[in-house]
Each structure stands twice: as C-alpha cells, then as structure tokens.
Short mmCIF file of C-alpha atoms in Angstrom, two decimals:
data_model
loop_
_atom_site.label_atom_id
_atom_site.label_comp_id
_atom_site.label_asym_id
_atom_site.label_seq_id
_atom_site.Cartn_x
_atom_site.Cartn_y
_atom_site.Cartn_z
CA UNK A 1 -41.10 -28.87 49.22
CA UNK A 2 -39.37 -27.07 46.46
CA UNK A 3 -35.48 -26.50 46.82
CA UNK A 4 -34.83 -22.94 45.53
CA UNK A 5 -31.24 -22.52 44.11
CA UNK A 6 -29.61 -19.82 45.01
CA UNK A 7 -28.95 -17.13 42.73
CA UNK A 8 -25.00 -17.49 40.95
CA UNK A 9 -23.33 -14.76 39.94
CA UNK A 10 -21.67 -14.85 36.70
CA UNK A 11 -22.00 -15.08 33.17
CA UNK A 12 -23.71 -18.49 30.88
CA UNK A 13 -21.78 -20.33 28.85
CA UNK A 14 -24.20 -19.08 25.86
CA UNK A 15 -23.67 -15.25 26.86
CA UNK A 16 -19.67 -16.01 27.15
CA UNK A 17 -19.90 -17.97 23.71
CA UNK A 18 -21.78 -15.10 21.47
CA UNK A 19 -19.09 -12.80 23.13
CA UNK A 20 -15.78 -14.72 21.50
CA UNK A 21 -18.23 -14.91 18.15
CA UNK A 22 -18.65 -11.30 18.34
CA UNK A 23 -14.96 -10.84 19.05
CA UNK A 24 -13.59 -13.20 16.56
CA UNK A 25 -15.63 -11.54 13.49
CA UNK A 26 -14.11 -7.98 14.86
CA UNK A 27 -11.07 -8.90 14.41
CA UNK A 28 -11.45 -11.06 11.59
CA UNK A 29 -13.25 -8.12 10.14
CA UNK A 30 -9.71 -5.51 11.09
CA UNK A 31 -6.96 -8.41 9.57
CA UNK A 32 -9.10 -8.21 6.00
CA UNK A 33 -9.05 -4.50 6.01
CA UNK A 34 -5.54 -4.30 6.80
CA UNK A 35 -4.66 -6.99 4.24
CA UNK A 36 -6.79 -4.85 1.67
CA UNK A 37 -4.78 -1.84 2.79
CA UNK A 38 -1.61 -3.59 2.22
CA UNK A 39 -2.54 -4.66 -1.33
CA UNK A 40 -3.76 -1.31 -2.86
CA UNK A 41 -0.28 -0.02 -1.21
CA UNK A 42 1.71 -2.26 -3.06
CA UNK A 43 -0.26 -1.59 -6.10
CA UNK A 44 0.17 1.89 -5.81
CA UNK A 45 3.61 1.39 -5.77
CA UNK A 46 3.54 -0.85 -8.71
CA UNK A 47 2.15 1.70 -10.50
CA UNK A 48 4.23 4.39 -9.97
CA UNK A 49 7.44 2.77 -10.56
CA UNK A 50 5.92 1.44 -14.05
CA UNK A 51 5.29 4.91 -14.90
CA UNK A 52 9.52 6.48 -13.82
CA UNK A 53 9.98 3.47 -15.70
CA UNK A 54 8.11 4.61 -18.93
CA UNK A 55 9.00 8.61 -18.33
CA UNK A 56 13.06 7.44 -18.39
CA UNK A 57 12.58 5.58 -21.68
CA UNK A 58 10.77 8.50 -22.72
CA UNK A 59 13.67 10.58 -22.20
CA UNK A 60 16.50 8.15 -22.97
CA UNK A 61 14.81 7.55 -26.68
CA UNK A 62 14.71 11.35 -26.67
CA UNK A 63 17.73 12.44 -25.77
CA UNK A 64 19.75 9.22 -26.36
CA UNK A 65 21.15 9.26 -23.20
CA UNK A 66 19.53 8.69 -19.23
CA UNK A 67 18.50 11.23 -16.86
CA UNK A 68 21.22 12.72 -14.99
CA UNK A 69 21.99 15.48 -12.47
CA UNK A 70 25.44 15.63 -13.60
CA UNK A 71 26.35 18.91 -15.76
CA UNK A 72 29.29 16.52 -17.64
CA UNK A 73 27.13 14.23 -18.67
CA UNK A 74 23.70 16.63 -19.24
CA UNK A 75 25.92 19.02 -21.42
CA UNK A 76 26.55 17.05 -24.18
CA UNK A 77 23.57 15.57 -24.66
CA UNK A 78 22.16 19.56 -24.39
CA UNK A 79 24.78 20.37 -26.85
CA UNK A 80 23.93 17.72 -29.35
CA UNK A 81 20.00 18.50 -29.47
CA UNK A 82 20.44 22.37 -29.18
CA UNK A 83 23.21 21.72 -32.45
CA UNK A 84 20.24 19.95 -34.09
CA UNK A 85 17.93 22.70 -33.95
CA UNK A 86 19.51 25.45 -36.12
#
C-alpha cells in the first residue's frame, strides 16, 4: 500500500530562492556600474573646469585683463600689447 502523491504544479522554494539570488546580483551588478558611470562623469567635469580655470589665468597674467567678447573692453587690452611690440 503505497500512497502516490499527486504531481503539483509549480515551482520549489529552492528553484524560487536561486531566482531572487540571481536577480538581486543583476541588479546589484547595474546600480555599481551606474554609480561608476556617475563618478568618472563628475570627474570629467572636474577636470575640465580645472583646466578653463588654468587657460583664463593663462590669459589674464598675459594680457592683464580676463577674457571677454566685448570689443570695449578687448580693445584696449589689444592696444596696449600691440603698443608694446614696436
């Protein structure tokens, strides 16, 4: 006399279990690259505004004045180094 079960349907608790592991380390896996994405961005854009930093003390101990797109205040400074040059 042997009672056979009948056959369930459905997923173990172990097969449901290495699913969420398998899951978890995905996304674990997508929030590091993102945060390493995020970093090298901002360091990027460290960088570059370190180096408009360095070119416009270049130019202002050049020139003794700061970049600028106005003529008024570009022509004098224009005037001043072309006057040095003769």
């Amino acid at each position: 006399m042997t009672e056979i079960m009948p056959k369930t349907r459905g997923f173990t608790l172990v097969e449901l279990s290495i699913v969420l592991v398998i899951i978890g380390l995905l996304v674990a896996g997508i929030l590091v690259a993102q945060s390493m994405t995020d970093t090298a961005r901002a360091q990027r854009i460290t960088l570059e505004l370190q180096q408009y930093q360095i070119m416009v003390d270049n130019f202002g101990t050049k020139y003794n004045a700061l970049p600028s797109d106005d003529a008024m205040f570009a022509l004098p400074v224009i005037m001043t180094v072309w006057s040095g040059m003769d």
